[in-house]
Each structure stands twice: as structure tokens, then as C-alpha cells.
């Protein structure tokens, strides 16, 4: 009887300690042990991360995750499986805190509030908050948004930008981008707020793009796109930053491998074509990151 009680007690204690042990394990230790990198990403953030017609998660940010996986394979000297997990914007940070994902790369932007809970990589892209409206709408200026129904996803930088630009706008919270686009088409909202490039991405897939427009000409905010990782994982974050930096340096210097990755999503035949001004903005953003760190020798790109 005593032996059974002791075994049961130890089992209970081990179960209680398991989450704490998982928290104590770094991402690099976990990936080394399991051979799996679990990454959170989006299902509808075209062209950063989305589900294609074959049901696969693809996109610019997913390509970055694959490059990160390859870098980890080099550093750890073993094959790594990249396991992608679909997350909503509201799930991203909780899943990182609970260590259900090792990293999130989708269309995430840095905020000081988020930085209190997770760590951010260097920015590998740039975007801003704009509105998708029906063609002919007079919305765009902060004054024009007073009392208007603006669809937005909760816990996003788009929500923060709208509150800052026009606190008297009537924010309508939606569960995902698909619901936002549908609500606008059905007249349930006057505008849908999201990242500039994501709105352009949707316009490129809808059957009647001429019925809508993105406003205003200048975004309400300018934000860098970055990955999020658990805090206190310096070695893993170093690997992530090295990977993203190597990609950006290669792209800016015209390395065909990295130009091909960028153009797959943003080139003339890509999912969202960036005109010269937007492409120059992307290059400028990358150049600022590159100039802030030691250059990687061409032989290592």
C-alpha cells in the first residue's frame, strides 16, 4: 500500500513539474533533443503567410522559416523538421509563452508592449496600416473616420494605429481577415484596416478588385515585419538574426538565390507586385539593418 502511494505521489509531482521543466529548456536544447522546430504562422496574411489552393502554408515569412531551419541544421549538424502551426493574431504571444511554438513568423510588428513578453528578431520587411474601402469612398483622412465602422483584428498594430489616429472611430472587431473582407463587401463595415501589403495581396486574389481601393496614399503607420521568439533564448535569436541578415545582405547585393525568394512574392510575377517606390522602401529597410551589423563574407552567403 505504501509503495503504491509513493509511486502515485511521484507521478503527480512529475506531472506538475513537467511544464516547469519545459519552460527551463531553451529552444536550441529542445530542437537538438527532438529534431523539430515548431513555428507559428498565419493562414491568411497574403503574401507573408497563407494557405494556398493545395492547403499548404506558404509565403515570404514561411520562406524565412525554411531558411532558419536550414541554418539550424548547419549549426546543430543534423536534419531538422519544420512543423508549421496556424495561429490567429491573438494566439501568437500566448502560444510562445506556453512554449507551444518556438518562433512566430507571419506579419508581426514590434511594439513595446509585446516586447515585454517576447523577443523580436531584426526586421526583414516593412509595411504600414491602411484601409480597404469600396471604390469611391471618401474615407482616408483621420477626420473622415469619426463615427465610421472600421473593421479590425484585435491585438494587432492595426488596432493600435486606428486608436491613435482617430479615437472616435467605431472599431468593429473581427475574428480573421476573411471575415473582415466579407463584412466590407456586405456593407457591415465602412472600411477594413490591415497591413498595406496584406490588403494589396487580397486585391490581387479577389474577382472584382476594381470595386475596392486602399486608402490613404500614405499609411497611418510604418512598421517593420519581424519574427517573435521566447525571451531568454539568446543563442536561438542569434541564429534567427544571422539567417535574416544573411538573406537581406544577399538580396541587396543581388545574389540570385535571395532575389528569387523575394521576387517569388513581390516581383513582377509575384503574389503582390511592389512598384519601384515600395521596392525601394524594402531595400532601404534592409539596408538600415545591414549597416547596423558586421557584413557577412560573400563566401558564407
Short mmCIF file of C-alpha atoms in Angstrom, two decimals:
data_model
loop_
_atom_site.label_atom_id
_atom_site.label_comp_id
_atom_site.label_asym_id
_atom_site.label_seq_id
_atom_site.Cartn_x
_atom_site.Cartn_y
_atom_site.Cartn_z
CA UNK A 1 0.00 0.00 0.00
CA UNK A 2 2.79 2.43 0.97
CA UNK A 3 4.74 1.62 -2.21
CA UNK A 4 1.70 2.31 -4.43
CA UNK A 5 1.08 5.59 -2.61
CA UNK A 6 4.71 6.61 -3.07
CA UNK A 7 4.64 5.81 -6.80
CA UNK A 8 1.39 7.75 -7.23
CA UNK A 9 2.85 10.71 -5.36
CA UNK A 10 5.97 10.76 -7.51
CA UNK A 11 3.82 10.55 -10.66
CA UNK A 12 1.75 13.53 -9.55
CA UNK A 13 4.84 15.53 -8.71
CA UNK A 14 6.45 14.71 -12.08
CA UNK A 15 3.30 15.77 -13.94
CA UNK A 16 3.27 19.04 -12.01
CA UNK A 17 6.94 19.67 -12.74
CA UNK A 18 6.78 18.83 -16.48
CA UNK A 19 5.58 22.31 -17.62
CA UNK A 20 8.31 23.93 -15.50
CA UNK A 21 10.94 21.63 -16.99
CA UNK A 22 9.72 22.50 -20.49
CA UNK A 23 9.97 26.19 -19.67
CA UNK A 24 13.53 25.71 -18.41
CA UNK A 25 14.63 24.06 -21.66
CA UNK A 26 15.87 26.53 -24.25
CA UNK A 27 14.63 26.42 -27.83
CA UNK A 28 18.03 25.22 -29.06
CA UNK A 29 18.06 22.45 -26.45
CA UNK A 30 14.54 21.42 -27.43
CA UNK A 31 15.30 21.43 -31.16
CA UNK A 32 18.51 19.47 -30.54
CA UNK A 33 16.61 16.90 -28.47
CA UNK A 34 13.56 16.50 -30.72
CA UNK A 35 14.85 17.44 -34.17
CA UNK A 36 11.74 19.59 -34.62
CA UNK A 37 11.35 23.37 -34.95
CA UNK A 38 7.72 24.28 -34.24
CA UNK A 39 6.79 27.58 -35.89
CA UNK A 40 3.59 29.59 -35.66
CA UNK A 41 2.39 31.44 -38.73
CA UNK A 42 -0.76 32.78 -40.37
CA UNK A 43 -3.30 31.20 -42.72
CA UNK A 44 -4.48 34.44 -44.36
CA UNK A 45 -1.66 37.03 -44.36
CA UNK A 46 -1.02 37.11 -48.12
CA UNK A 47 1.83 37.21 -49.19
CA UNK A 48 3.67 36.80 -45.88
CA UNK A 49 2.00 33.59 -44.71
CA UNK A 50 -1.17 31.97 -46.01
CA UNK A 51 -2.79 28.72 -47.10
CA UNK A 52 -2.57 28.11 -50.87
CA UNK A 53 -5.02 26.22 -53.07
CA UNK A 54 -3.31 22.92 -52.16
CA UNK A 55 -3.85 23.56 -48.46
CA UNK A 56 -0.15 24.28 -47.84
CA UNK A 57 1.16 27.12 -45.69
CA UNK A 58 3.35 29.28 -47.91
CA UNK A 59 4.61 32.86 -48.14
CA UNK A 60 7.55 35.19 -47.70
CA UNK A 61 7.68 34.63 -43.93
CA UNK A 62 7.36 30.86 -44.41
CA UNK A 63 10.39 31.03 -46.71
CA UNK A 64 12.25 32.84 -43.92
CA UNK A 65 11.32 29.98 -41.56
CA UNK A 66 12.73 27.47 -44.02
CA UNK A 67 15.98 29.45 -44.19
CA UNK A 68 16.10 29.50 -40.38
CA UNK A 69 15.60 25.73 -40.34
CA UNK A 70 18.49 25.28 -42.78
CA UNK A 71 20.73 27.46 -40.61
CA UNK A 72 19.88 25.39 -37.53
CA UNK A 73 20.73 22.23 -39.44
CA UNK A 74 24.18 23.65 -40.18
CA UNK A 75 24.76 24.71 -36.59
CA UNK A 76 23.45 21.52 -34.98
CA UNK A 77 24.83 19.13 -37.58
CA UNK A 78 21.54 17.26 -38.00
CA UNK A 79 18.35 17.28 -40.03
CA UNK A 80 15.55 19.43 -38.60
CA UNK A 81 11.84 19.12 -39.29
CA UNK A 82 9.95 22.41 -39.65
CA UNK A 83 6.47 21.98 -38.15
CA UNK A 84 4.13 24.83 -39.11
CA UNK A 85 1.18 25.74 -36.87
CA UNK A 86 -1.65 28.09 -37.93
CA UNK A 87 -2.24 30.88 -35.42
CA UNK A 88 -4.58 33.83 -35.16
CA UNK A 89 -3.03 37.19 -34.19
CA UNK A 90 -4.42 36.83 -30.66
CA UNK A 91 -2.84 33.36 -30.26
CA UNK A 92 0.71 34.31 -31.22
CA UNK A 93 2.17 35.54 -27.94
CA UNK A 94 0.24 33.13 -25.64
CA UNK A 95 1.49 30.17 -27.70
CA UNK A 96 5.07 31.43 -27.42
CA UNK A 97 4.72 32.00 -23.66
CA UNK A 98 3.30 28.48 -23.19
CA UNK A 99 6.14 27.14 -25.38
CA UNK A 100 3.67 25.54 -27.78
CA UNK A 101 5.64 27.18 -30.59
CA UNK A 102 9.34 28.03 -30.74
CA UNK A 103 9.00 31.01 -33.06
CA UNK A 104 6.34 33.04 -34.88
CA UNK A 105 6.97 34.50 -38.32
CA UNK A 106 3.97 35.89 -40.19
CA UNK A 107 3.27 39.62 -40.47
CA UNK A 108 4.14 40.54 -36.88
CA UNK A 109 5.35 44.02 -35.99
CA UNK A 110 7.30 45.22 -32.97
CA UNK A 111 5.55 47.04 -30.13
CA UNK A 112 6.95 47.90 -26.70
CA UNK A 113 4.06 46.11 -25.01
CA UNK A 114 4.76 42.90 -26.94
CA UNK A 115 8.46 43.26 -26.22
CA UNK A 116 7.72 42.90 -22.51
CA UNK A 117 6.65 39.29 -23.16
CA UNK A 118 8.68 38.07 -26.16
CA UNK A 119 11.84 38.95 -28.04
CA UNK A 120 11.90 40.20 -31.63
CA UNK A 121 14.27 39.45 -34.47
CA UNK A 122 15.62 42.10 -36.80
CA UNK A 123 13.03 43.40 -39.28
CA UNK A 124 13.11 41.69 -42.67
CA UNK A 125 10.24 43.65 -44.26
CA UNK A 126 8.24 46.84 -43.92
CA UNK A 127 4.55 47.67 -44.09
CA UNK A 128 2.01 50.04 -42.52
CA UNK A 129 -1.66 50.36 -41.60
CA UNK A 130 -4.11 51.37 -44.33
CA UNK A 131 -7.81 50.88 -45.06
CA UNK A 132 -9.58 48.79 -47.64
CA UNK A 133 -12.73 50.62 -48.77
CA UNK A 134 -15.23 50.39 -51.59
CA UNK A 135 -14.32 52.39 -54.68
CA UNK A 136 -15.50 55.98 -54.43
CA UNK A 137 -15.41 56.09 -50.64
CA UNK A 138 -14.42 59.44 -49.10
CA UNK A 139 -12.67 57.77 -46.17
CA UNK A 140 -8.97 58.20 -45.63
CA UNK A 141 -8.19 61.27 -43.57
CA UNK A 142 -8.32 60.93 -39.77
CA UNK A 143 -11.26 63.37 -39.67
CA UNK A 144 -13.25 61.24 -42.11
CA UNK A 145 -13.11 58.24 -39.76
CA UNK A 146 -15.12 59.84 -36.93
CA UNK A 147 -18.10 57.61 -36.16
CA UNK A 148 -17.31 55.23 -39.04
CA UNK A 149 -17.36 51.46 -38.59
CA UNK A 150 -13.78 50.30 -39.10
CA UNK A 151 -13.19 46.56 -39.08
CA UNK A 152 -10.02 45.43 -37.33
CA UNK A 153 -8.44 42.33 -35.80
CA UNK A 154 -7.90 42.58 -32.06
CA UNK A 155 -4.40 42.69 -30.56
CA UNK A 156 -2.80 43.92 -33.78
CA UNK A 157 -0.77 47.02 -34.55
CA UNK A 158 -3.58 47.99 -36.93
CA UNK A 159 -5.91 48.33 -33.95
CA UNK A 160 -3.33 50.48 -32.15
CA UNK A 161 -2.78 52.67 -35.21
CA UNK A 162 -6.52 53.35 -35.64
CA UNK A 163 -6.97 54.20 -31.96
CA UNK A 164 -4.07 56.62 -32.19
CA UNK A 165 -5.12 58.23 -35.49
CA UNK A 166 -8.81 58.58 -34.72
CA UNK A 167 -10.07 57.53 -31.26
CA UNK A 168 -13.62 58.47 -32.27
CA UNK A 169 -13.79 55.81 -34.98
CA UNK A 170 -16.13 52.91 -34.21
CA UNK A 171 -13.92 49.82 -34.22
CA UNK A 172 -15.61 46.56 -35.17
CA UNK A 173 -13.64 43.52 -34.02
CA UNK A 174 -13.47 40.58 -36.40
CA UNK A 175 -12.13 37.06 -35.91
CA UNK A 176 -9.96 36.93 -39.04
CA UNK A 177 -9.18 38.74 -42.30
CA UNK A 178 -11.65 36.67 -44.31
CA UNK A 179 -14.46 37.89 -42.05
CA UNK A 180 -13.19 41.46 -42.48
CA UNK A 181 -13.23 41.31 -46.28
CA UNK A 182 -16.69 39.71 -46.24
CA UNK A 183 -18.05 42.33 -43.82
CA UNK A 184 -16.84 45.13 -46.11
CA UNK A 185 -18.38 43.54 -49.18
CA UNK A 186 -21.69 43.08 -47.33
CA UNK A 187 -21.73 46.67 -46.08
CA UNK A 188 -21.48 45.69 -42.42
CA UNK A 189 -18.44 47.95 -42.01
CA UNK A 190 -17.26 51.09 -43.81
CA UNK A 191 -13.63 50.03 -44.04
CA UNK A 192 -11.29 47.22 -43.06
CA UNK A 193 -7.92 48.11 -41.51
CA UNK A 194 -4.89 45.91 -42.08
CA UNK A 195 -1.27 45.97 -43.23
CA UNK A 196 -0.80 47.71 -46.57
CA UNK A 197 0.79 44.74 -48.30
CA UNK A 198 -1.84 42.33 -46.97
CA UNK A 199 -4.61 44.48 -48.42
CA UNK A 200 -2.82 44.61 -51.76
CA UNK A 201 -2.45 40.84 -51.56
CA UNK A 202 -6.19 40.39 -51.13
CA UNK A 203 -6.92 42.73 -54.03
CA UNK A 204 -4.75 40.51 -56.20
CA UNK A 205 -6.87 37.45 -55.40
CA UNK A 206 -10.42 38.84 -55.43
CA UNK A 207 -12.60 38.53 -58.53
CA UNK A 208 -13.56 42.23 -58.58
CA UNK A 209 -10.50 44.23 -57.46
CA UNK A 210 -11.71 47.37 -59.27
CA UNK A 211 -14.60 47.62 -56.81
CA UNK A 212 -12.21 48.42 -53.96
CA UNK A 213 -9.29 50.67 -53.17
CA UNK A 214 -6.63 51.05 -50.48
CA UNK A 215 -6.50 54.41 -48.67
CA UNK A 216 -4.95 56.77 -47.72
CA UNK A 217 -1.97 57.15 -50.05
CA UNK A 218 0.35 57.43 -47.05
CA UNK A 219 -0.14 54.72 -44.37
CA UNK A 220 -1.19 55.71 -40.86
CA UNK A 221 1.90 53.92 -39.54
CA UNK A 222 5.16 52.45 -40.75
CA UNK A 223 6.16 49.13 -39.21
CA UNK A 224 8.88 46.55 -39.59
CA UNK A 225 7.98 42.89 -40.06
CA UNK A 226 9.88 40.62 -37.66
CA UNK A 227 9.80 37.18 -36.04
CA UNK A 228 8.97 36.65 -32.37
CA UNK A 229 10.74 34.15 -30.09
CA UNK A 230 10.59 33.29 -26.37
CA UNK A 231 12.58 35.53 -24.08
CA UNK A 232 15.96 34.40 -22.70
CA UNK A 233 16.88 32.40 -25.81
CA UNK A 234 19.93 34.33 -26.94
CA UNK A 235 21.58 31.54 -28.93
CA UNK A 236 18.40 30.80 -30.89
CA UNK A 237 17.75 34.50 -31.53
CA UNK A 238 21.33 34.85 -32.76
CA UNK A 239 20.69 32.09 -35.31
CA UNK A 240 17.42 33.69 -36.41
CA UNK A 241 19.01 37.13 -36.81
CA UNK A 242 22.03 35.72 -38.65
CA UNK A 243 19.69 33.93 -41.09
CA UNK A 244 17.56 37.01 -41.77
CA UNK A 245 20.61 39.27 -42.03
CA UNK A 246 22.27 36.87 -44.49
CA UNK A 247 19.13 36.83 -46.63
CA UNK A 248 18.84 40.62 -46.67
CA UNK A 249 22.51 41.18 -47.43
CA UNK A 250 22.33 38.66 -50.25
CA UNK A 251 19.20 40.27 -51.68
CA UNK A 252 20.57 43.81 -51.55
CA UNK A 253 23.81 42.66 -53.17
CA UNK A 254 21.88 40.93 -55.95
CA UNK A 255 22.58 37.30 -55.06
CA UNK A 256 20.28 35.36 -57.40
CA UNK A 257 19.19 32.86 -54.74
CA UNK A 258 17.86 35.54 -52.43
CA UNK A 259 16.48 37.78 -55.18
CA UNK A 260 14.48 34.78 -56.41
CA UNK A 261 12.97 34.31 -52.93
CA UNK A 262 11.96 37.98 -52.70
CA UNK A 263 10.61 38.13 -56.26
CA UNK A 264 8.53 34.99 -55.73
CA UNK A 265 6.29 37.13 -53.54
CA UNK A 266 6.99 40.74 -54.54
CA UNK A 267 8.40 40.64 -58.08
CA UNK A 268 6.64 41.48 -61.36
CA UNK A 269 5.23 37.94 -61.46
CA UNK A 270 4.89 37.61 -57.70
CA UNK A 271 1.81 37.44 -55.50
CA UNK A 272 1.95 41.16 -54.64
CA UNK A 273 3.91 43.31 -57.07
CA UNK A 274 5.84 46.10 -55.37
CA UNK A 275 6.22 49.17 -57.56
CA UNK A 276 9.57 50.96 -57.61
CA UNK A 277 8.76 53.15 -54.60
CA UNK A 278 7.69 50.22 -52.44
CA UNK A 279 10.61 48.08 -53.57
CA UNK A 280 12.98 50.96 -52.76
CA UNK A 281 11.38 51.16 -49.30
CA UNK A 282 12.01 47.44 -48.78
CA UNK A 283 15.63 47.79 -49.85
CA UNK A 284 16.06 50.87 -47.64
CA UNK A 285 14.68 48.99 -44.64
CA UNK A 286 17.05 46.09 -45.25
CA UNK A 287 20.00 48.42 -45.82
CA UNK A 288 19.47 50.05 -42.43
CA UNK A 289 19.64 46.64 -40.77
CA UNK A 290 22.70 45.62 -42.79
CA UNK A 291 24.60 48.78 -41.90
CA UNK A 292 23.99 48.22 -38.19
CA UNK A 293 25.91 44.91 -38.13
CA UNK A 294 29.08 43.28 -39.37
CA UNK A 295 28.92 42.29 -43.03
CA UNK A 296 28.91 38.56 -43.78
CA UNK A 297 31.67 37.42 -46.19
CA UNK A 298 30.27 36.59 -49.64
CA UNK A 299 31.66 33.06 -49.35
CA UNK A 300 29.29 32.44 -46.43
CA UNK A 301 26.12 33.75 -48.05
#
